[in-house]
CSV table of C-alpha atoms and ligand atoms in Angstrom, one decimal:
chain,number,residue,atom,x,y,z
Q,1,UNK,CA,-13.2,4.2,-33.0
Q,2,UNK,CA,-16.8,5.8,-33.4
Q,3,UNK,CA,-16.9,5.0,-37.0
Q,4,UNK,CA,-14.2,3.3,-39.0
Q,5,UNK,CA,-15.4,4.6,-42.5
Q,6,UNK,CA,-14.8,7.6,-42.1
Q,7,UNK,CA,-10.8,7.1,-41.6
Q,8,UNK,CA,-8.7,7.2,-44.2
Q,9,UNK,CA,-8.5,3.7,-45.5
Q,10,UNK,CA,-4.7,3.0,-45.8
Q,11,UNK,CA,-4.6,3.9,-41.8
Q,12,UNK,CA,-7.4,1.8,-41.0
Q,13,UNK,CA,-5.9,-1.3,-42.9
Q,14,UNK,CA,-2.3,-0.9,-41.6
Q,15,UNK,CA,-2.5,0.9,-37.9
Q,16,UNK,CA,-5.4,0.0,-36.6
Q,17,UNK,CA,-5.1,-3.7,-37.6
Q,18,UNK,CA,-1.2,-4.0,-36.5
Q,19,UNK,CA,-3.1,-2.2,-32.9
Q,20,UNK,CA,-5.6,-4.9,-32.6
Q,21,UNK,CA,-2.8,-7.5,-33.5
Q,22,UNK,CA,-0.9,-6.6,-30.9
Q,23,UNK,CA,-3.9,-6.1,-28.1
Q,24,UNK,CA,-4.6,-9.5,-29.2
Q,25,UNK,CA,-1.3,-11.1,-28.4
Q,26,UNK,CA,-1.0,-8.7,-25.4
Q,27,UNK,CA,-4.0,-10.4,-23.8
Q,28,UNK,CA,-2.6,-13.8,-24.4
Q,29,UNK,CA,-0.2,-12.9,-22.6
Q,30,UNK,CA,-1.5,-11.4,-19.9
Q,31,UNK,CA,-3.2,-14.7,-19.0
Q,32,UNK,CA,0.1,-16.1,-18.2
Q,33,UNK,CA,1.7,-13.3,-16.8
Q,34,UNK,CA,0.4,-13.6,-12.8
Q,35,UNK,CA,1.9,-17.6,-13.3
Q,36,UNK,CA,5.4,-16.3,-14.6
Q,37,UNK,CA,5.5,-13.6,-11.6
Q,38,UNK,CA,5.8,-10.5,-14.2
Q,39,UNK,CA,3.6,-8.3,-12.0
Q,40,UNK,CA,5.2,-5.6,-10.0
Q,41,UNK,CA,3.9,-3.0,-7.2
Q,42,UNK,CA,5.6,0.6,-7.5
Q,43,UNK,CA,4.5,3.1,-4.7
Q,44,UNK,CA,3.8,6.7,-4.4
Q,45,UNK,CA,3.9,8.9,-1.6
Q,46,UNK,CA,1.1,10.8,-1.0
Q,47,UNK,CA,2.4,14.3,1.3
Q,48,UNK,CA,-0.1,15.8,4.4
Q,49,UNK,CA,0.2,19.3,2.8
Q,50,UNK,CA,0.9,21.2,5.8
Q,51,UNK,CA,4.1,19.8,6.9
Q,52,UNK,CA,5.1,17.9,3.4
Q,53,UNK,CA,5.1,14.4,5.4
Q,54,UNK,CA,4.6,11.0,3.7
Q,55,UNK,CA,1.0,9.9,4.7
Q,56,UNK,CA,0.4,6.9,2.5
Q,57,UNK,CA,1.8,5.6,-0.5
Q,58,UNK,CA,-0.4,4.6,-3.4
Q,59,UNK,CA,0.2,0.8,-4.8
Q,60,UNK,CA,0.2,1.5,-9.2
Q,61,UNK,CA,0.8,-2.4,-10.5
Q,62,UNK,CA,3.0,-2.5,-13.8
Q,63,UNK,CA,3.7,-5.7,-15.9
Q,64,UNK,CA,7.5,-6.6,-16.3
Q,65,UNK,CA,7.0,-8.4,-19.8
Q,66,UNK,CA,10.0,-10.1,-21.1
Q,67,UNK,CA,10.0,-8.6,-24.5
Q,68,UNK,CA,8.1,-5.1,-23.9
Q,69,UNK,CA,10.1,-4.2,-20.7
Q,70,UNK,CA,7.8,-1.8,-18.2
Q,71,UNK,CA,4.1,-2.2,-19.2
Q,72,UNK,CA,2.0,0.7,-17.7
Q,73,UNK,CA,-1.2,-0.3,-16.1
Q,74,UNK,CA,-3.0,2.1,-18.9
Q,75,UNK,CA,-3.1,-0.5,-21.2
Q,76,UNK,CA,-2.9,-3.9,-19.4
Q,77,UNK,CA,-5.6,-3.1,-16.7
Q,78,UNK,CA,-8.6,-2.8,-19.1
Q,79,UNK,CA,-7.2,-5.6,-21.0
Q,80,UNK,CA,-7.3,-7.5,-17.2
Q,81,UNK,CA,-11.3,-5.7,-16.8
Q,82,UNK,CA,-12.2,-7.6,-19.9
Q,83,UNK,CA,-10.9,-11.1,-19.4
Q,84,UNK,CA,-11.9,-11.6,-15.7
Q,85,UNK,CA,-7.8,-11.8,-15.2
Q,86,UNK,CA,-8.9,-8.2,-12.6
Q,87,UNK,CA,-10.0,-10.7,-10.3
Q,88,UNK,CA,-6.8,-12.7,-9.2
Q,89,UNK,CA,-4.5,-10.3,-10.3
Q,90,UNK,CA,-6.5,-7.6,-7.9
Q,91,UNK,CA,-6.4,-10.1,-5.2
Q,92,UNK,CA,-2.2,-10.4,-6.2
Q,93,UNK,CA,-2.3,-6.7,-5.9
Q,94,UNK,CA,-3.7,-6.9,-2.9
Q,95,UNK,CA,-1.9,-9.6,-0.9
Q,96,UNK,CA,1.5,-7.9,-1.9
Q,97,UNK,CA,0.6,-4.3,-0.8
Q,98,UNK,CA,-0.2,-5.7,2.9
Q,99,UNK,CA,3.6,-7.9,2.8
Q,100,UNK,CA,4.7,-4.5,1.3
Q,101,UNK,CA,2.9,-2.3,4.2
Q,102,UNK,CA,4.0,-5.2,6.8
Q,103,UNK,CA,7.5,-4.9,6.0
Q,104,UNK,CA,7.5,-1.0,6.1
Q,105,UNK,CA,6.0,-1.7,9.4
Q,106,UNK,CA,8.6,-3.8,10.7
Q,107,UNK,CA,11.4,-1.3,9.5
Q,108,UNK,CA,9.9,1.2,11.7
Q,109,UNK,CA,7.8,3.3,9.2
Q,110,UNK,CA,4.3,3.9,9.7
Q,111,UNK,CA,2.1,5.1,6.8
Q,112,UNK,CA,-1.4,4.6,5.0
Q,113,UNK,CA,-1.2,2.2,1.7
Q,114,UNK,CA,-4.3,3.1,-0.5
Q,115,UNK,CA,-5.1,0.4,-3.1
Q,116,UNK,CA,-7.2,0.9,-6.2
Q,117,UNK,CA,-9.8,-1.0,-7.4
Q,118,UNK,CA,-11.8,-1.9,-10.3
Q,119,UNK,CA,-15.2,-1.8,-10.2
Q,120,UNK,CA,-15.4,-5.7,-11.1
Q,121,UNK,CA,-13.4,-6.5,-8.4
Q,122,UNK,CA,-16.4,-5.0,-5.9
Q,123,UNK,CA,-19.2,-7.5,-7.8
Q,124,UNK,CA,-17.1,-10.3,-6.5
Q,125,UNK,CA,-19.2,-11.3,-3.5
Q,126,UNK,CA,-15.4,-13.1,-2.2
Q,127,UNK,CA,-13.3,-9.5,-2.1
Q,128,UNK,CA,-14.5,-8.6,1.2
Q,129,UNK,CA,-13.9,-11.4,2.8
Q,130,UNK,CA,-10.4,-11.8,0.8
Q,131,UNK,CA,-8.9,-8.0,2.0
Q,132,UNK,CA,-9.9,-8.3,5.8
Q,133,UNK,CA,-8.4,-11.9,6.0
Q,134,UNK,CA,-5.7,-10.9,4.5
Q,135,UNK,CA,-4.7,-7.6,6.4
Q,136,UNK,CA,-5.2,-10.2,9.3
Q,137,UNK,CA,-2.5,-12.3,7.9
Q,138,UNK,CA,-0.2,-9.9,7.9
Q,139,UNK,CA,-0.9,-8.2,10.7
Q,140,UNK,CA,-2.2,-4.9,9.4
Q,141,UNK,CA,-4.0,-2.3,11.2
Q,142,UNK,CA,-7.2,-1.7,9.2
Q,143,UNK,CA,-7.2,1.8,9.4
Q,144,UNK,CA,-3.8,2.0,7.7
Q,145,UNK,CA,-5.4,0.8,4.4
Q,146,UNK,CA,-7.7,3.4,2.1
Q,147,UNK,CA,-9.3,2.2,-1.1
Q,148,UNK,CA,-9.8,3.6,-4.3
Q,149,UNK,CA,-12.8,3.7,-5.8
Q,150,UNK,CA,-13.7,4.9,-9.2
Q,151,UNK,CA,-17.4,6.0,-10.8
Q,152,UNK,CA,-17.8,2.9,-12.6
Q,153,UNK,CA,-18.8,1.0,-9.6
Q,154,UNK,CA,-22.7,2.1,-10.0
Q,155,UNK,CA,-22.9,-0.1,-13.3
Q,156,UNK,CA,-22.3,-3.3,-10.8
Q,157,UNK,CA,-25.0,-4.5,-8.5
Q,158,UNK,CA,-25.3,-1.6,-6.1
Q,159,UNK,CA,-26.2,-4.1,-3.2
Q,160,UNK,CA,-23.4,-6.2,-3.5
Q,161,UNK,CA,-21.1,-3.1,-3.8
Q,162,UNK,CA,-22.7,-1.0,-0.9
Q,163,UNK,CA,-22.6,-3.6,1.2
Q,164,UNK,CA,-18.9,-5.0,0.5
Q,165,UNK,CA,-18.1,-1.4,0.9
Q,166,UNK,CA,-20.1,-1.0,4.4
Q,167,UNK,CA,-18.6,-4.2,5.9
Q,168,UNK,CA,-15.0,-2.8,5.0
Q,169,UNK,CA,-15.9,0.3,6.7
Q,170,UNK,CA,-16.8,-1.1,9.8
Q,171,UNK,CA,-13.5,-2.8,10.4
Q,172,UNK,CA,-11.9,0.3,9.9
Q,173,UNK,CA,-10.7,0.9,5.8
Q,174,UNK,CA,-11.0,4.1,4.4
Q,175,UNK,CA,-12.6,4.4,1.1
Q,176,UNK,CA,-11.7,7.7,-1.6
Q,177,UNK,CA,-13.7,8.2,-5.2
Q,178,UNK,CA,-10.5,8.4,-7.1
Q,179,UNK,CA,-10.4,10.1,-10.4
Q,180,UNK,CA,-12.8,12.7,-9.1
Q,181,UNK,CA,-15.0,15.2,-11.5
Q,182,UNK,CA,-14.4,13.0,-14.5
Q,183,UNK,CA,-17.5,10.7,-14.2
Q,184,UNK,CA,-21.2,10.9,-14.8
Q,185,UNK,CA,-22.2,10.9,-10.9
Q,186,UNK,CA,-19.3,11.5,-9.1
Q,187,UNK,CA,-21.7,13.6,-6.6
Q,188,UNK,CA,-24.4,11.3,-5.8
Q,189,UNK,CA,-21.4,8.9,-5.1
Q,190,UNK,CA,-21.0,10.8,-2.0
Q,191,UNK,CA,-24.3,10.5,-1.1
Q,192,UNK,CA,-24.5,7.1,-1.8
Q,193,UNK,CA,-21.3,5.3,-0.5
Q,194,UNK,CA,-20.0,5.5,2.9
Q,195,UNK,CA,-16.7,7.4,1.4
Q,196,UNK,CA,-14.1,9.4,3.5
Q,197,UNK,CA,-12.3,11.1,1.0
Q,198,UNK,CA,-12.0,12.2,-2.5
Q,199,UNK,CA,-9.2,12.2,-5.1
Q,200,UNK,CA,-9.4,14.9,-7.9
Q,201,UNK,CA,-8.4,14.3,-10.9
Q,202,UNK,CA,-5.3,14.9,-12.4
Q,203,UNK,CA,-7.0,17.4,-16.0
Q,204,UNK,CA,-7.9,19.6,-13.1
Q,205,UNK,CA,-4.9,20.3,-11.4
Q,206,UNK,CA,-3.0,20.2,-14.6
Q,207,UNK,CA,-3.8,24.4,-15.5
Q,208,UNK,CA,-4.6,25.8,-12.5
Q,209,UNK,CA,-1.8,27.8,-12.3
Q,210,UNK,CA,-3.7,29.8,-15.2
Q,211,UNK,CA,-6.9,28.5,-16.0
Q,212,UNK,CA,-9.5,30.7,-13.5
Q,213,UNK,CA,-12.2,27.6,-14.6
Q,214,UNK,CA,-10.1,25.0,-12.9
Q,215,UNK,CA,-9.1,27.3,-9.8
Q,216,UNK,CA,-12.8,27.6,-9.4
Q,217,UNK,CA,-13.7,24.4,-9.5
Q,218,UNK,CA,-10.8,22.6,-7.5
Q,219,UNK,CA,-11.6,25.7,-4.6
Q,220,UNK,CA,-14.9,25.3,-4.6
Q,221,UNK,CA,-14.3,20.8,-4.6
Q,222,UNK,CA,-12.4,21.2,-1.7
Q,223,UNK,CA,-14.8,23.6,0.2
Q,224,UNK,CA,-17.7,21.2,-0.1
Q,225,UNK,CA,-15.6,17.7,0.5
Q,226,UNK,CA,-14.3,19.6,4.2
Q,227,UNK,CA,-18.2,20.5,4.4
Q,228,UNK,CA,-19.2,16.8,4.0
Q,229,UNK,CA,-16.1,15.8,6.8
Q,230,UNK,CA,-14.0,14.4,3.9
Q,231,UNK,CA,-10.6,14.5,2.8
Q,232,UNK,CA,-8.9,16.0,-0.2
Q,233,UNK,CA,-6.0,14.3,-1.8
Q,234,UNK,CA,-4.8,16.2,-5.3
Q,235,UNK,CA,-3.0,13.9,-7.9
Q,236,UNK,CA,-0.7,14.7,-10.7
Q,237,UNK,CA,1.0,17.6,-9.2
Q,238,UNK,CA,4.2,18.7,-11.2
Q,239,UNK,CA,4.9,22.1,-10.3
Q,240,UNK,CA,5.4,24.4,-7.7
Q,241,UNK,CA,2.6,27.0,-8.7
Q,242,UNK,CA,-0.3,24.2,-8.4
Q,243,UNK,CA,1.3,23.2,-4.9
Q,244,UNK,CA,0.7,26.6,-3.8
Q,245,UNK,CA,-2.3,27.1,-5.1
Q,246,UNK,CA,-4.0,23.7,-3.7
Q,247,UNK,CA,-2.2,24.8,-0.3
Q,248,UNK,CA,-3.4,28.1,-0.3
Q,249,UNK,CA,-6.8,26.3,-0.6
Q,250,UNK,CA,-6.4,24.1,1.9
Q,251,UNK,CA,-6.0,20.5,0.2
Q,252,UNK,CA,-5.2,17.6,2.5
Q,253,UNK,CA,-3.1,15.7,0.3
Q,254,UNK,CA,-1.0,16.2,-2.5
Q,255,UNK,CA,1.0,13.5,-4.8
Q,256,UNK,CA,2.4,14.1,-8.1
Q,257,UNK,CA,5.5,14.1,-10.0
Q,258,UNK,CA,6.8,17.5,-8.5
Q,259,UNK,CA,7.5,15.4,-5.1
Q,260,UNK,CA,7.8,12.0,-6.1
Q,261,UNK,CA,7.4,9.3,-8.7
Q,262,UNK,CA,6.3,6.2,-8.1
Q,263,UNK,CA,9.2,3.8,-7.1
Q,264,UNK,CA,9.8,-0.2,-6.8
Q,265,UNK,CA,9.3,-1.2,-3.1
Q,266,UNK,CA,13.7,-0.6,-2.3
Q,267,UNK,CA,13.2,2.7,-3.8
Q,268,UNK,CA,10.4,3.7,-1.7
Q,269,UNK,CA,12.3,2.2,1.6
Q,270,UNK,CA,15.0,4.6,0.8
Q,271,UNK,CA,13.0,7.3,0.0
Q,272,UNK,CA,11.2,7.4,3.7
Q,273,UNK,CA,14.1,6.3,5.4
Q,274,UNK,CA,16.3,9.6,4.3
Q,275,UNK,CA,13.2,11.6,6.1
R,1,C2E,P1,-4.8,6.4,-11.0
R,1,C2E,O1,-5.4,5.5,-9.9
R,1,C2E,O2,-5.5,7.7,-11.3
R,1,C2E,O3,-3.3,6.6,-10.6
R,1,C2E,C1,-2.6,7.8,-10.8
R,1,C2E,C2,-1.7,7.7,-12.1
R,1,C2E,O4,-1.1,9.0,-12.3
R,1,C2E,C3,-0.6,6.7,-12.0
R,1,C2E,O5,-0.4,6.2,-13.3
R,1,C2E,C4,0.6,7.6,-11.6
R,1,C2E,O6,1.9,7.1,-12.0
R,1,C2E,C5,0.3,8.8,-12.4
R,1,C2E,N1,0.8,10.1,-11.8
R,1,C2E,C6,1.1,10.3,-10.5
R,1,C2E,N2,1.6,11.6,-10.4
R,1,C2E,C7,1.6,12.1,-11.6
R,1,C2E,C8,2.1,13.4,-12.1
R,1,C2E,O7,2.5,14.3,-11.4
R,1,C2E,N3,2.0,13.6,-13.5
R,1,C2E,C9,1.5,12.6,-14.3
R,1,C2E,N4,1.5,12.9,-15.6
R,1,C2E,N5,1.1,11.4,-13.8
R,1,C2E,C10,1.1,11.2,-12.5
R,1,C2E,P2,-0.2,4.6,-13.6
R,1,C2E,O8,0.7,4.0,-12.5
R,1,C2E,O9,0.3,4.5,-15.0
R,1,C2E,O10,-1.6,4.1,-13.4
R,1,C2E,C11,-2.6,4.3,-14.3
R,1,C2E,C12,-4.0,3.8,-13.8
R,1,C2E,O11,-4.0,2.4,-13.8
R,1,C2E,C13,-4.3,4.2,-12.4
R,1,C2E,O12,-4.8,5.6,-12.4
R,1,C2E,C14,-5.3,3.2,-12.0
R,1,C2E,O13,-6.6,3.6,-12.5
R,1,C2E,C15,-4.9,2.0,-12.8
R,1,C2E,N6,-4.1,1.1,-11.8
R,1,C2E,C16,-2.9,1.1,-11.4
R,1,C2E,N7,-2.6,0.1,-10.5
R,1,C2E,C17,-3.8,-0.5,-10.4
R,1,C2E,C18,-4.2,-1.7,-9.6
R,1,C2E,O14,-3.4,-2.3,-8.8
R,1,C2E,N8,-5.5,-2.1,-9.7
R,1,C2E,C19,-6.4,-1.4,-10.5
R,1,C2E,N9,-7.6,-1.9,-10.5
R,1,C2E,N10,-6.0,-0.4,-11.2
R,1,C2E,C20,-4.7,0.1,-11.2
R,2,CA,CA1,-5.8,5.8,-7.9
R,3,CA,CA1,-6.6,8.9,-9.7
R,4,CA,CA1,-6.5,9.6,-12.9
């Protein structure tokens, strides 16, 4: 909140302090949570839009807490940002996406796993090092793991990050801005970083059934990412209209609700093994 005073003061004194109480014993919490095991990966499938095929699945964390039940990433991932908790529990996040992607592998399914990122966790000089080590140790092709990337990154030390980035590259991960359109410099990020593909955001696909604003833009997005060689993946697609539409225009990728929700690794199994 911009400016409390100018709330009414009966909401101030009773929500807002009963919301910072319980952000407050939320982030005690979360200190504990990656020692107690309460983290869980779900995954999403991510379709090739010509032939509705499972590409990749994206890896979304959620927080099993004992009282709370299913904690969404929305609120526990800042929380993470701001203690320095992002930093193991990225590496977690990590670590269990390539046994997840292994295991997939060894069932006989091949896809892509693309794993987001926070910014902080590409100003740790040991994240690198940690991801190819790690696809190593379980035995992952490189090229079957994409990144996500979002516009806060250019806060960080750009060295650190561009090179981190560049290193990843040249074993062979892919790299997406995720979130795409929403940030301050989302187009000199594709000037800047070694990226193959871009994500755009969910508020955009959201109307373009009706809104000739968003058609526009989305169109013209995906006419300059194919003119720079890069991918388009659309997220949050829930209906049938914005399918056609980002088909019609020749989107790569598509991922929403409308074809699946993210699912607990069994779930998932299932889900590609009835294709
Ligand atoms: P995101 O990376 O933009 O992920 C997409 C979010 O949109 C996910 O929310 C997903 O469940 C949701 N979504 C997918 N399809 C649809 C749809 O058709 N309609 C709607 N309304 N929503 C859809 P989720 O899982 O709650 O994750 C929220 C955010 O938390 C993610 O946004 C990402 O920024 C962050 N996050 C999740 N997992 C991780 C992680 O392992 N590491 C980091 N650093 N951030 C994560
Ligand atoms: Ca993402
Ligand atoms: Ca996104
Ligand atoms: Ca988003």
């Amino acid at each position: 909140v911009k400016d409390a005073a100018e709330l009414p003061y009966a909401f101030y004194t009773e929500e807002m302090e009963l919301e910072s109480q319980r952000l407050l014993k939320l982030k005690k919490e979360l200190d504990n949570a990656l020692e107690y095991n309460q983290f869980e990966l779900y995954f999403q499938p991510i379709y090739f839009t010509p032939d509705k095929k499972v590409a990749k699945v994206e890896v979304l964390v959620r927080w099993n807490h004992p009282e709370l039940g299913l904690v969404m990433p929305g609120s526990f991932i800042p929380l993470a940002e701001e203690t320095g908790l992002i930093i193991p529990l990225g590496k977690w996040v990590i670590e269990h996406a390539c046994q997840a992607l292994g295991e997939l592998n060894y069932r006989g399914i091949d896809i892509g796993m693309a794993i987001n990122l926070s910014p902080r966790q590409l100003s740790d000089r040991t994240l690198g090092p940690f991801i190819e080590q790690t696809i190593q140790e379980f035995k992952i092709d490189a090229k079957k793991i994409e990144l996500e990337v979002t516009e806060g990154l250019l806060i960080y030390n750009f060295e650190t990050v561009l090179s981190q980035l560049q290193a990843l590259r040249a074993v062979g991960i892919s790299l997406s801005v995720d979130d795409f359109g929403t940030g301050y410099s989302s187009l000199s990020y594709l000037k800047r970083l070694p990226i193959n593909a871009l994500k755009i955001d969910r508020s955009f696909i959201m109307d373009i059934a009706n809104d000739a604003n968003d058609k526009a833009i989305v169109s013209a997005v995906i006419a300059m990412a194919h003119k720079l060689n890069l991918l388009v993946v659309a997220e949050g697609v829930e209906q049938q209209n914005q399918l056609q539409f980002l088909a019609d225009n020749h989107c790569d990728f598509i991922q929403g609700f409308l074809l699946c929700k993210p699912q607990p690794f069994e779930r998932l199994c299932l889900t590609l093994e009835q294709k």
